[in-house]
PDB file of C-alpha atoms in Angstrom:
ATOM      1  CA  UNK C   1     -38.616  25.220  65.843  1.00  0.00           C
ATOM      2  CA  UNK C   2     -37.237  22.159  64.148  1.00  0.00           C
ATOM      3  CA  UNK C   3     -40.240  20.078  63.759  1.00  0.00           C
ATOM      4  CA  UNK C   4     -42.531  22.821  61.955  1.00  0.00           C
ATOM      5  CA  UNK C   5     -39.125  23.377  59.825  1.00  0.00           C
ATOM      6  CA  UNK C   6     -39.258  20.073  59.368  1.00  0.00           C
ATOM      7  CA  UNK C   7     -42.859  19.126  58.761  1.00  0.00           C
ATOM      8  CA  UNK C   8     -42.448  22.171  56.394  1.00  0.00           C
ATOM      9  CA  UNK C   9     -39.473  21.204  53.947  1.00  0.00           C
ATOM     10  CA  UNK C  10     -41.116  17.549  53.978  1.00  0.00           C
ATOM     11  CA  UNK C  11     -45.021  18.634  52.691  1.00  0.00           C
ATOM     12  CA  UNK C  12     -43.259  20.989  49.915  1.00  0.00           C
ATOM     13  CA  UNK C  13     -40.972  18.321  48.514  1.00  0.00           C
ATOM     14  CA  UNK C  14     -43.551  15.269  48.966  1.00  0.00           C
ATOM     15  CA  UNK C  15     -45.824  18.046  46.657  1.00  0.00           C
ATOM     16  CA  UNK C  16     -43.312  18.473  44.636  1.00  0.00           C
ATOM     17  CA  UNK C  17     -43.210  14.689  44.191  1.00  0.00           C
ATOM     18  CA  UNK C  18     -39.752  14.212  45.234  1.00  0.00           C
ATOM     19  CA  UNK C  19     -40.970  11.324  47.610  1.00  0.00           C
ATOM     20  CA  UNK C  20     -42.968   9.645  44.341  1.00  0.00           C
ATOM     21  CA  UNK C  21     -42.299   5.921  45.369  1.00  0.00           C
ATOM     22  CA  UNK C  22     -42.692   5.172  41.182  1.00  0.00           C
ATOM     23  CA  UNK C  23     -39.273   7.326  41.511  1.00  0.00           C
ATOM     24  CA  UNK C  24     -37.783   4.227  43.615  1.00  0.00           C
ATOM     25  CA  UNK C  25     -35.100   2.167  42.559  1.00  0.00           C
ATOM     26  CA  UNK C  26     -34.271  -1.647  43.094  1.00  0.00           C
ATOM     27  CA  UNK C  27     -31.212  -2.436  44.763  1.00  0.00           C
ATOM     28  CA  UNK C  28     -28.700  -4.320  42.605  1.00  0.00           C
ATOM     29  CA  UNK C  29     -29.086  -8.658  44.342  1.00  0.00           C
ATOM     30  CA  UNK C  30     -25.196  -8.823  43.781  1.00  0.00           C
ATOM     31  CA  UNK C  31     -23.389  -5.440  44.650  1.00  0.00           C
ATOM     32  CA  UNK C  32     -19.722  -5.899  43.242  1.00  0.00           C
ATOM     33  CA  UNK C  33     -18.936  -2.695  45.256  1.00  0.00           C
ATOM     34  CA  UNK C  34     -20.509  -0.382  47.543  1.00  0.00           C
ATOM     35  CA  UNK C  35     -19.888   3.117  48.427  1.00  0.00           C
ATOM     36  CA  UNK C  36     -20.057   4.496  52.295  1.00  0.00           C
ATOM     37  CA  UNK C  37     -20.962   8.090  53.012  1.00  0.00           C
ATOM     38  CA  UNK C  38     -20.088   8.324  56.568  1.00  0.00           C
ATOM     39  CA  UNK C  39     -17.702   9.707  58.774  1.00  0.00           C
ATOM     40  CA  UNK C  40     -14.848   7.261  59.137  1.00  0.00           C
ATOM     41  CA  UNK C  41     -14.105   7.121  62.535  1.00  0.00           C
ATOM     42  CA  UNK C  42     -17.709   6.877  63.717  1.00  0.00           C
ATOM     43  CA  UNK C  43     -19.657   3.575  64.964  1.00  0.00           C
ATOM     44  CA  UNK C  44     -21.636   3.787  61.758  1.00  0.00           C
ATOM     45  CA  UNK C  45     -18.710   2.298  59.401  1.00  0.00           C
ATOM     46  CA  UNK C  46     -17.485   0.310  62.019  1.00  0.00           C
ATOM     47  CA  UNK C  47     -20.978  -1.290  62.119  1.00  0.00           C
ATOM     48  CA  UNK C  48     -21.442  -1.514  58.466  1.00  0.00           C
ATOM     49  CA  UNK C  49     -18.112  -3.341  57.392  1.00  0.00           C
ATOM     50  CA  UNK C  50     -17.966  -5.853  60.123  1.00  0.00           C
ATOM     51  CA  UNK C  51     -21.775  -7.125  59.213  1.00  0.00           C
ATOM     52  CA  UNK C  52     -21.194  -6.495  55.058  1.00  0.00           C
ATOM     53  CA  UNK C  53     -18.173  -8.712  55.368  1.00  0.00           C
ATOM     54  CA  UNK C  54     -19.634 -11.275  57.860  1.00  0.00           C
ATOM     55  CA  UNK C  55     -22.654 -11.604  54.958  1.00  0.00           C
ATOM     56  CA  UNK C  56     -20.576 -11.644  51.619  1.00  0.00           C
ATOM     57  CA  UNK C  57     -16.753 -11.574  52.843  1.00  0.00           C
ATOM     58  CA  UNK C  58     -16.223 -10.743  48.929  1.00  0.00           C
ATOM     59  CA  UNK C  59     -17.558  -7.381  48.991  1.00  0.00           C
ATOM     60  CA  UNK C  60     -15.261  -4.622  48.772  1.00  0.00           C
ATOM     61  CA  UNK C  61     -16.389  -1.200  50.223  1.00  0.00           C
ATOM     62  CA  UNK C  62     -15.408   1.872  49.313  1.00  0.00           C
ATOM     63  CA  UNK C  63     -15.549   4.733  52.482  1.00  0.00           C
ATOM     64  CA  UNK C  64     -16.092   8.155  51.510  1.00  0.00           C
ATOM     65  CA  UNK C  65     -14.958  10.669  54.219  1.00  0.00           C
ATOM     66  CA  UNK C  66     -17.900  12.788  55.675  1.00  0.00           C
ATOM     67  CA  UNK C  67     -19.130  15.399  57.461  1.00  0.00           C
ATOM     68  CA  UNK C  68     -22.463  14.348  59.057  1.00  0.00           C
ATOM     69  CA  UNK C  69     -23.285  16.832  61.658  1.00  0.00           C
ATOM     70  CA  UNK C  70     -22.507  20.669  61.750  1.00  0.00           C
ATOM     71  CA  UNK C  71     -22.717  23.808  59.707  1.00  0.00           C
ATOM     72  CA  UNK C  72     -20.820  21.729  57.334  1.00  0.00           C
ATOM     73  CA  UNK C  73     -22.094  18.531  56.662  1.00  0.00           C
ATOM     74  CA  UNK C  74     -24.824  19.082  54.428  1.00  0.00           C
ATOM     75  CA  UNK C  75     -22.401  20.313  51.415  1.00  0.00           C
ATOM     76  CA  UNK C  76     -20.302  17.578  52.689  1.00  0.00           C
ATOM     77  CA  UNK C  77     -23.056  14.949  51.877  1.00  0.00           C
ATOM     78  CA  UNK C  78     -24.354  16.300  48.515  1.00  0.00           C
ATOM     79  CA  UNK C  79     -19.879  16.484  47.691  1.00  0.00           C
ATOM     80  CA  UNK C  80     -19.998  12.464  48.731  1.00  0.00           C
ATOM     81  CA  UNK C  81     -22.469  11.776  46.941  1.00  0.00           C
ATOM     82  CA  UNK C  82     -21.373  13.084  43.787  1.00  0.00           C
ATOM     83  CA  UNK C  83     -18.528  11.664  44.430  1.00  0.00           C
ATOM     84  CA  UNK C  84     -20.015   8.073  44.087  1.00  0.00           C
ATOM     85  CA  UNK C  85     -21.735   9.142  41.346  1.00  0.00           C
ATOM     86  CA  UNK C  86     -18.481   9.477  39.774  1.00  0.00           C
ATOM     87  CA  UNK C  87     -16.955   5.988  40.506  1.00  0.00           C
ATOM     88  CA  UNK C  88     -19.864   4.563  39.169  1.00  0.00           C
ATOM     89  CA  UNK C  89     -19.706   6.234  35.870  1.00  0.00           C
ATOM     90  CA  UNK C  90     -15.828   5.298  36.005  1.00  0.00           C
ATOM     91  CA  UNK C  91     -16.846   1.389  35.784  1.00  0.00           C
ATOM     92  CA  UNK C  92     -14.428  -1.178  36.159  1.00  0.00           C
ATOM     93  CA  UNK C  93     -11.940  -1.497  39.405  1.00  0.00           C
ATOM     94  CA  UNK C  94     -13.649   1.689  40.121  1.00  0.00           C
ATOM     95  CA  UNK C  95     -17.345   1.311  39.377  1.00  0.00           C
ATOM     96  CA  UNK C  96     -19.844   1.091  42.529  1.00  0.00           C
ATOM     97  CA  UNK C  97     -23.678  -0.426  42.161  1.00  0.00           C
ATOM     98  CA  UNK C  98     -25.174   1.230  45.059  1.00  0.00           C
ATOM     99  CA  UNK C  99     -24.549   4.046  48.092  1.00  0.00           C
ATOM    100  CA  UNK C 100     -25.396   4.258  51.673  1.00  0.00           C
ATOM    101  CA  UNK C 101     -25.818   7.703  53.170  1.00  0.00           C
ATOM    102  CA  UNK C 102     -25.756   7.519  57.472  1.00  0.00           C
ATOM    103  CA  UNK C 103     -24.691   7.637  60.551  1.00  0.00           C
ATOM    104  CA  UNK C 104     -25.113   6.738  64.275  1.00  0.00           C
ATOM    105  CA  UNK C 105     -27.819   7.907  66.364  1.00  0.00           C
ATOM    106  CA  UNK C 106     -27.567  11.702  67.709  1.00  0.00           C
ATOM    107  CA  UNK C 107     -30.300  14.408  69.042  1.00  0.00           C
ATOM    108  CA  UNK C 108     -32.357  16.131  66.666  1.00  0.00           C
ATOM    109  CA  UNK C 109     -30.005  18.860  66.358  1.00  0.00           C
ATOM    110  CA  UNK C 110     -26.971  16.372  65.337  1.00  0.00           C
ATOM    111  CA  UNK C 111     -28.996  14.670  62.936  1.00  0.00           C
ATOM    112  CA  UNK C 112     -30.325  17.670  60.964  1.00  0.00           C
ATOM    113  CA  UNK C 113     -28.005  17.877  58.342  1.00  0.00           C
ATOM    114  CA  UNK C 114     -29.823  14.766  56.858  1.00  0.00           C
ATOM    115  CA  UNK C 115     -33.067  17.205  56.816  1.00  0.00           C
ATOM    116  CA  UNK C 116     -31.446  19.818  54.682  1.00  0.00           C
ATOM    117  CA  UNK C 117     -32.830  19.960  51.288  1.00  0.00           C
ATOM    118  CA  UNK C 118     -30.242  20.242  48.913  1.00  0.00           C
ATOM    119  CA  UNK C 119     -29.165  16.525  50.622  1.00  0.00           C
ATOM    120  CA  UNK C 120     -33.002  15.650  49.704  1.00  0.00           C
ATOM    121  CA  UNK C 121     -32.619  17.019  46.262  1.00  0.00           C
ATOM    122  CA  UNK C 122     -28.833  15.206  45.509  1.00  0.00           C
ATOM    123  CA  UNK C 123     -30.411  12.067  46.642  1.00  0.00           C
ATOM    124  CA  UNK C 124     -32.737  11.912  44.352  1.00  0.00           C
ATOM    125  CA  UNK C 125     -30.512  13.011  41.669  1.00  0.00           C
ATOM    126  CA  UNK C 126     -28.076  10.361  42.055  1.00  0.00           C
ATOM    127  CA  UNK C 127     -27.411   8.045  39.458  1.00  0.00           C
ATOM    128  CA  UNK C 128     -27.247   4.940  41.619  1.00  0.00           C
ATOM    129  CA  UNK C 129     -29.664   3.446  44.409  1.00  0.00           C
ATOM    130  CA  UNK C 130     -29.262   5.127  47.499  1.00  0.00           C
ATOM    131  CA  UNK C 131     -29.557   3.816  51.213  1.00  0.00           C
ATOM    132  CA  UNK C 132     -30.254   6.308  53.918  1.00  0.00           C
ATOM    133  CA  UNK C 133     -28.943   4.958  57.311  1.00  0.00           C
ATOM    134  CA  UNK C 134     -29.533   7.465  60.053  1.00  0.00           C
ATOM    135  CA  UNK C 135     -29.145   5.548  63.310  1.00  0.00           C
ATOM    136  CA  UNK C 136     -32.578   6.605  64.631  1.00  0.00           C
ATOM    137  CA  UNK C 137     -34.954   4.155  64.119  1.00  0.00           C
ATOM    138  CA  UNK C 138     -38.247   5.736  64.981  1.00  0.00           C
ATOM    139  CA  UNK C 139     -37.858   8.679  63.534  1.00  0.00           C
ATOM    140  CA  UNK C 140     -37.582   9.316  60.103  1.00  0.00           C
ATOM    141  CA  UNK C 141     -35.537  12.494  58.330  1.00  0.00           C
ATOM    142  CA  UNK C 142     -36.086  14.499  55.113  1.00  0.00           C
ATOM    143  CA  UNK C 143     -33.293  12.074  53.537  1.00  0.00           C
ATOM    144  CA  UNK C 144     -35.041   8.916  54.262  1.00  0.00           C
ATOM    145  CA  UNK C 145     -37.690   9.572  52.374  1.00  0.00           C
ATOM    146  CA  UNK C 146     -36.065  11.594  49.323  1.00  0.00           C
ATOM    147  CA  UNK C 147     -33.874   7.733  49.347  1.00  0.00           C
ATOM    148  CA  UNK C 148     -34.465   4.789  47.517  1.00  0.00           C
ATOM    149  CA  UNK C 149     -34.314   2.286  50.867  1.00  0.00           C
ATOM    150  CA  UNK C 150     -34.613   3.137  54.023  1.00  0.00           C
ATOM    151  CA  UNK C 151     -33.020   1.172  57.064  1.00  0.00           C
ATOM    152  CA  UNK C 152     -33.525   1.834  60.467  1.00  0.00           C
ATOM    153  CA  UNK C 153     -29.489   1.417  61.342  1.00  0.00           C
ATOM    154  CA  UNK C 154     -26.333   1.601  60.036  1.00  0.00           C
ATOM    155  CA  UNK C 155     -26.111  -2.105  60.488  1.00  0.00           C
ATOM    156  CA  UNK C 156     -29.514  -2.774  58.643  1.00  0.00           C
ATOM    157  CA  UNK C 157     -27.977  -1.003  55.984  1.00  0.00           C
ATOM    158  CA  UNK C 158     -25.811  -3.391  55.166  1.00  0.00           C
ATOM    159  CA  UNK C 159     -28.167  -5.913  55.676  1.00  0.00           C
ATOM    160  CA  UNK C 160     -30.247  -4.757  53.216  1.00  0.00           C
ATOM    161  CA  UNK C 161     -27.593  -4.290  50.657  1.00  0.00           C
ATOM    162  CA  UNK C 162     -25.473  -7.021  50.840  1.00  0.00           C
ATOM    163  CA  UNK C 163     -26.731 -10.679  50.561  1.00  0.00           C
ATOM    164  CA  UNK C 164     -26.469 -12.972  52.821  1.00  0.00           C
ATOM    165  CA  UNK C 165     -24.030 -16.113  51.695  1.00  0.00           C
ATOM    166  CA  UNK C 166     -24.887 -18.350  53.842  1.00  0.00           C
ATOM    167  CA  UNK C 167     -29.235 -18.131  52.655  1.00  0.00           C
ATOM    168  CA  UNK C 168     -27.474 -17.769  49.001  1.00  0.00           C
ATOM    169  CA  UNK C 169     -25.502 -21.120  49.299  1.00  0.00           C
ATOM    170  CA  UNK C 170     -28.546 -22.635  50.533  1.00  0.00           C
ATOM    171  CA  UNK C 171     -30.568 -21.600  48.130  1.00  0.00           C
ATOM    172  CA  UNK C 172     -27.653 -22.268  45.512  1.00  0.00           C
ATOM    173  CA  UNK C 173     -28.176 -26.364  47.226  1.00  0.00           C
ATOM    174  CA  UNK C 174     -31.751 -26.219  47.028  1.00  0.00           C
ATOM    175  CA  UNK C 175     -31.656 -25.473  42.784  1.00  0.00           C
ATOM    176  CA  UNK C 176     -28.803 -27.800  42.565  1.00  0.00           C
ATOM    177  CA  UNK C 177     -30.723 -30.525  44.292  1.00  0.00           C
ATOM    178  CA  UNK C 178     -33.710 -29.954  42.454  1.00  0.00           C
ATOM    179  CA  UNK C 179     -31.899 -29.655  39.042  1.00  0.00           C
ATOM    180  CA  UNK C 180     -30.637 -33.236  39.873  1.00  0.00           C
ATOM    181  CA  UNK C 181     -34.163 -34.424  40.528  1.00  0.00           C
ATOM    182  CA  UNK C 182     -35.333 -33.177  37.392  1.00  0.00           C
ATOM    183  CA  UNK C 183     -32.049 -34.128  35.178  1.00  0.00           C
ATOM    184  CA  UNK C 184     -32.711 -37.797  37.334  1.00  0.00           C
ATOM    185  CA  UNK C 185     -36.213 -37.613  36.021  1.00  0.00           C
ATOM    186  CA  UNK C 186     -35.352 -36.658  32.382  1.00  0.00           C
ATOM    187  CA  UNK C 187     -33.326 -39.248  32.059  1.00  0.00           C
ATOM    188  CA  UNK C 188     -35.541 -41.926  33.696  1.00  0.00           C
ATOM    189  CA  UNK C 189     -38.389 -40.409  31.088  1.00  0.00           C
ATOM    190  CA  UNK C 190     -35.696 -41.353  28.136  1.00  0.00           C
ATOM    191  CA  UNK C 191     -34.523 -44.487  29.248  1.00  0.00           C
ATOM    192  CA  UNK C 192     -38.175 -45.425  29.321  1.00  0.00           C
ATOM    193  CA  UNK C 193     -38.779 -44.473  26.283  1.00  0.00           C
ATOM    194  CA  UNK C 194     -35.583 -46.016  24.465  1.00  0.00           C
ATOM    195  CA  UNK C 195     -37.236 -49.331  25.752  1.00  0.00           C
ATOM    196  CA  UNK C 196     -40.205 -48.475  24.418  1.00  0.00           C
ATOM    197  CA  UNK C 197     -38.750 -48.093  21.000  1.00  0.00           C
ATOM    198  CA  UNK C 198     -36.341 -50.929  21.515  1.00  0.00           C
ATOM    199  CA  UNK C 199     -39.217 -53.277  22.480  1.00  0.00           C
ATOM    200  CA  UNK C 200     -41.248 -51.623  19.387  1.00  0.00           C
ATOM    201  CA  UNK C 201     -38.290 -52.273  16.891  1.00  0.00           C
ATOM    202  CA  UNK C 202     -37.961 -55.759  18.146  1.00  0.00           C
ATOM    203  CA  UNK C 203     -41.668 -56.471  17.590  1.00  0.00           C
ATOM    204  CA  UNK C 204     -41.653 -54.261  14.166  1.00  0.00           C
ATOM    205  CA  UNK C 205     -38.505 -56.665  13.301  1.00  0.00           C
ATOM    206  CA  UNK C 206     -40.384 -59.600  13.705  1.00  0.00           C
ATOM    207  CA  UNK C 207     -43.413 -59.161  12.462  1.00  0.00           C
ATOM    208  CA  UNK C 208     -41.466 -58.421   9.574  1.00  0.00           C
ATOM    209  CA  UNK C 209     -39.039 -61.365   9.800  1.00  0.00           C
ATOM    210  CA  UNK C 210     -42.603 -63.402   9.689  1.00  0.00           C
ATOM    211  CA  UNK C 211     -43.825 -61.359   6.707  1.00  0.00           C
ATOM    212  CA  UNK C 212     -40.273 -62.356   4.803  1.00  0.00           C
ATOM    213  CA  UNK C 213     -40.274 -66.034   6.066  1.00  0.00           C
ATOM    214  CA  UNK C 214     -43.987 -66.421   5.005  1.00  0.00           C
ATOM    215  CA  UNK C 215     -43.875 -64.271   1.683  1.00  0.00           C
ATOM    216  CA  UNK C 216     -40.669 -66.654   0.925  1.00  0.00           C
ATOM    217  CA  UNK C 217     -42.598 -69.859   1.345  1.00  0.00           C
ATOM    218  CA  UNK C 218     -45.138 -68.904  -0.793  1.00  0.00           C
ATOM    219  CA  UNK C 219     -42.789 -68.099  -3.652  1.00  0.00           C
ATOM    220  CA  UNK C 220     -40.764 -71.503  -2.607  1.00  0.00           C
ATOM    221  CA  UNK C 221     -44.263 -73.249  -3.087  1.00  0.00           C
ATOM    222  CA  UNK C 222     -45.097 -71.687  -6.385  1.00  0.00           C
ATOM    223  CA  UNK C 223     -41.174 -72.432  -7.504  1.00  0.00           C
ATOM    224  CA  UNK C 224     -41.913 -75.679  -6.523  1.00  0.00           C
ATOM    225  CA  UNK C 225     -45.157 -76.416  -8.523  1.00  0.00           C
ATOM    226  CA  UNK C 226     -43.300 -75.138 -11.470  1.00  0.00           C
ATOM    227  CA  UNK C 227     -40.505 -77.141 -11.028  1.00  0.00           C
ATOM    228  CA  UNK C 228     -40.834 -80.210 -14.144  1.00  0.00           C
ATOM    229  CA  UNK C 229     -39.480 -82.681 -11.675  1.00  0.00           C
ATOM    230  CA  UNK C 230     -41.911 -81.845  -9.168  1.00  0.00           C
ATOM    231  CA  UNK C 231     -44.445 -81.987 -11.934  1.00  0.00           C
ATOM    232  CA  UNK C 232     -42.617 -85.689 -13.130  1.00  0.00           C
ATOM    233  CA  UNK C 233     -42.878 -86.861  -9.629  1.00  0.00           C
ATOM    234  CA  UNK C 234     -46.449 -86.800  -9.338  1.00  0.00           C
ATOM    235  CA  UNK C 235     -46.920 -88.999 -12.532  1.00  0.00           C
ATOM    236  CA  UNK C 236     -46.188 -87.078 -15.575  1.00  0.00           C
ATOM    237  CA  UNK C 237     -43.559 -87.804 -17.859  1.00  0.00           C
ATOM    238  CA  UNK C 238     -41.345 -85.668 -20.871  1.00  0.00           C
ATOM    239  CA  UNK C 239     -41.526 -87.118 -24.114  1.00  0.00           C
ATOM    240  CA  UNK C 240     -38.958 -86.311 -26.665  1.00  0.00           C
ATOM    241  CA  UNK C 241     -37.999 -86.890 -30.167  1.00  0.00           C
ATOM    242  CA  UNK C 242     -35.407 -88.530 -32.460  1.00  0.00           C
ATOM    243  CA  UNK C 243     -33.908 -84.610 -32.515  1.00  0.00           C
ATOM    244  CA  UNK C 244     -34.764 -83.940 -28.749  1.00  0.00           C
ATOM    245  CA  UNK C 245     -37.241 -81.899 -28.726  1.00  0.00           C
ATOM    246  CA  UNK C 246     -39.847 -82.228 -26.483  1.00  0.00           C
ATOM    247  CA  UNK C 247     -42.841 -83.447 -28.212  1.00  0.00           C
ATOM    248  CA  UNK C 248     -46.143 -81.873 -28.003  1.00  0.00           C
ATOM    249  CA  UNK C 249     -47.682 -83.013 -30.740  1.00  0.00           C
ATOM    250  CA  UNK C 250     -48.309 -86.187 -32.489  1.00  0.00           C
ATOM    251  CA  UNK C 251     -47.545 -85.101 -35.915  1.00  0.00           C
ATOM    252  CA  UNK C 252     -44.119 -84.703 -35.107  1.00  0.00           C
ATOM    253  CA  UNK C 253     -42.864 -88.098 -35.285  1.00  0.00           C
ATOM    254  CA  UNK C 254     -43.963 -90.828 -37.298  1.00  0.00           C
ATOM    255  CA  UNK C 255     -44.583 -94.885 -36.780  1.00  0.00           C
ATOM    256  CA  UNK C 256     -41.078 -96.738 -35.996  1.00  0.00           C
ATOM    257  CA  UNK C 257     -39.571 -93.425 -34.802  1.00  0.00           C
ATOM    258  CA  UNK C 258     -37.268 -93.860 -31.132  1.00  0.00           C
ATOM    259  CA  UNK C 259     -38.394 -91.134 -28.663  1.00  0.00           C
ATOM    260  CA  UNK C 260     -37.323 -91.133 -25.238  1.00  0.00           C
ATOM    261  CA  UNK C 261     -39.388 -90.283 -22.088  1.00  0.00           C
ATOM    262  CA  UNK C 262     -38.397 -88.766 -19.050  1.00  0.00           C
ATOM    263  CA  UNK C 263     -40.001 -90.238 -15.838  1.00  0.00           C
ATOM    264  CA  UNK C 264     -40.467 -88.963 -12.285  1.00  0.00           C
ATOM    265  CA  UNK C 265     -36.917 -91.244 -11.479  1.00  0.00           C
ATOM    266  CA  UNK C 266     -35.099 -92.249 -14.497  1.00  0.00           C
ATOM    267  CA  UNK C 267     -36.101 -92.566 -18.508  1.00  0.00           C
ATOM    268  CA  UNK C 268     -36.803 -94.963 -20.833  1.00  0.00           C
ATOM    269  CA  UNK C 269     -36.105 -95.901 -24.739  1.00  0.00           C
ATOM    270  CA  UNK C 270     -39.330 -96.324 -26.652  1.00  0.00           C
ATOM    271  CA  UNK C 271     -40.365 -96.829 -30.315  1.00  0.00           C
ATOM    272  CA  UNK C 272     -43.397 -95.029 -31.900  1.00  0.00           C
ATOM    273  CA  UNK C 273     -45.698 -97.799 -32.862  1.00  0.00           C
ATOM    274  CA  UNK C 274     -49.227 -96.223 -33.592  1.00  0.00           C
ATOM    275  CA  UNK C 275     -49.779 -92.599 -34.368  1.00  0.00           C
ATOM    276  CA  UNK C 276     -53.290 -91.035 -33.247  1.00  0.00           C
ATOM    277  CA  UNK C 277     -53.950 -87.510 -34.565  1.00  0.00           C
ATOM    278  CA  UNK C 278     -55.828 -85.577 -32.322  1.00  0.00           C
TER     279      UNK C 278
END
């Protein structure tokens, strides 16, 4: 009956490679929007909006009205999920980032419009992830393997789609307290390192302060040796002429000629008496 149907539909599409996990798509870590396939007065819904909004109260969810058991439901699936399809494409206000596909729990018979294969075969078609949550658990139908996630339960539907504010705010803490250890850190690093080159400036300043003050008394010294009263005070003395000049030769003045010569501390008036060539 329905198992061999069943064990039948699944070996020809899982050959067919419909069930390729490579074929698998991420679910979006942030879903702006998401779109419900469901019937809307069932447990299902019920089940997935109260735990979607207790994890991200943000979320906005978008039910599309359907069919999920009878002669009926399988067109009414593959209509949905074109349907979503088609937001998505829309964008904007519009736009959803990922489907779930479900319902409660039923008998074999209830359920087996999510074994149909044109449901298999619009799954994998769609454009966007897709979440099949047939309220079964243990068992597993032809759409939750055609899907891109598979959750036991309406319920962990959600769970799986919608994040979890509470672990994000944590973690959100965590990186903010360990960006403030490292921005702590960084600037600990520079303000060790500004006193390194303040300390290195300082020394560099001084050294060359010493350099300057050294390099100055040297000159000073040599300024100093030059220096003709320097050179007076250590015994020397300027002789000029009758005209002025300094003399610095003999043959420029003659016997009975006044010179005058500059000491170390003061001068005095003299008259040539003896001339010696040398």
């Amino acid at each position: 009956g329905l198992f061999l149907a069943f064990q039948q539909l699944k070996a020809r599409l899982e050959a067919e490679g419909l069930f390729d996990p490579a074929l698998k798509r991420s679910l979006p870590r942030f879903p702006k929007r998401i779109a419900v396939a469901t019937s809307p007065t069932g447990a299902a819904i019920r089940d997935i909006i109260t735990v979607a909004r207790r994890r991200w109260p943000a979320v906005d969810i978008v039910i599309i009205p359907t069919l999920v058991q009878g002669d009926g439901a399988p067109a009414s699936i593959v209509s949905s999920i074109e349907q979503a399809n088609a937001l998505a494409e829309a964008g904007g206000d519009d736009g959803v980032d990922v489907l779930i596909v479900g319902r409660g729990g039923g008998s074999a018979e209830e359920l087996w419009a999510f074994n149909d294969e044109t449901v298999a075969r619009a799954i994998r078609s769609s454009r966007i992830p897709v979440v099949s949550a047939v309220g079964h658990e243990t068992d597993f139908t032809i759409a939750d393997f055609a899907a891109d996630v598979r959750a036991a339960t309406p319920s962990a539907a959600a769970e799986l789609v919608v994040p979890d504010i509470v672990v994000y705010l944590r973690q959100v803490e965590v990186a903010r307290a360990r960006l403030a250890r490292s921005v702590r850190r960084l600037i600990d690093q520079r303000r060790q390192r500004v006193d390194e080159l303040r300390r290195w400036l300082v020394q560099k300043t001084q050294m060359k302060l010493r350099a300057s003050r050294e390099r100055v008394q040297r000159v000073a010294g040599v300024l100093s040796a030059l220096d003709p009263q320097a050179v007076l005070g250590r015994g020397y003395a300027i002789c000029r002429g009758p005209d002025g000049a300094i003399l610095k030769d003999s043959q420029s003045v003659r016997t009975g000629d006044a010179v005058s010569v500059r000491l170390g501390r003061g001068a005095i008036g003299c008259e040539v008496r003896e001339v010696v060539h040398g």
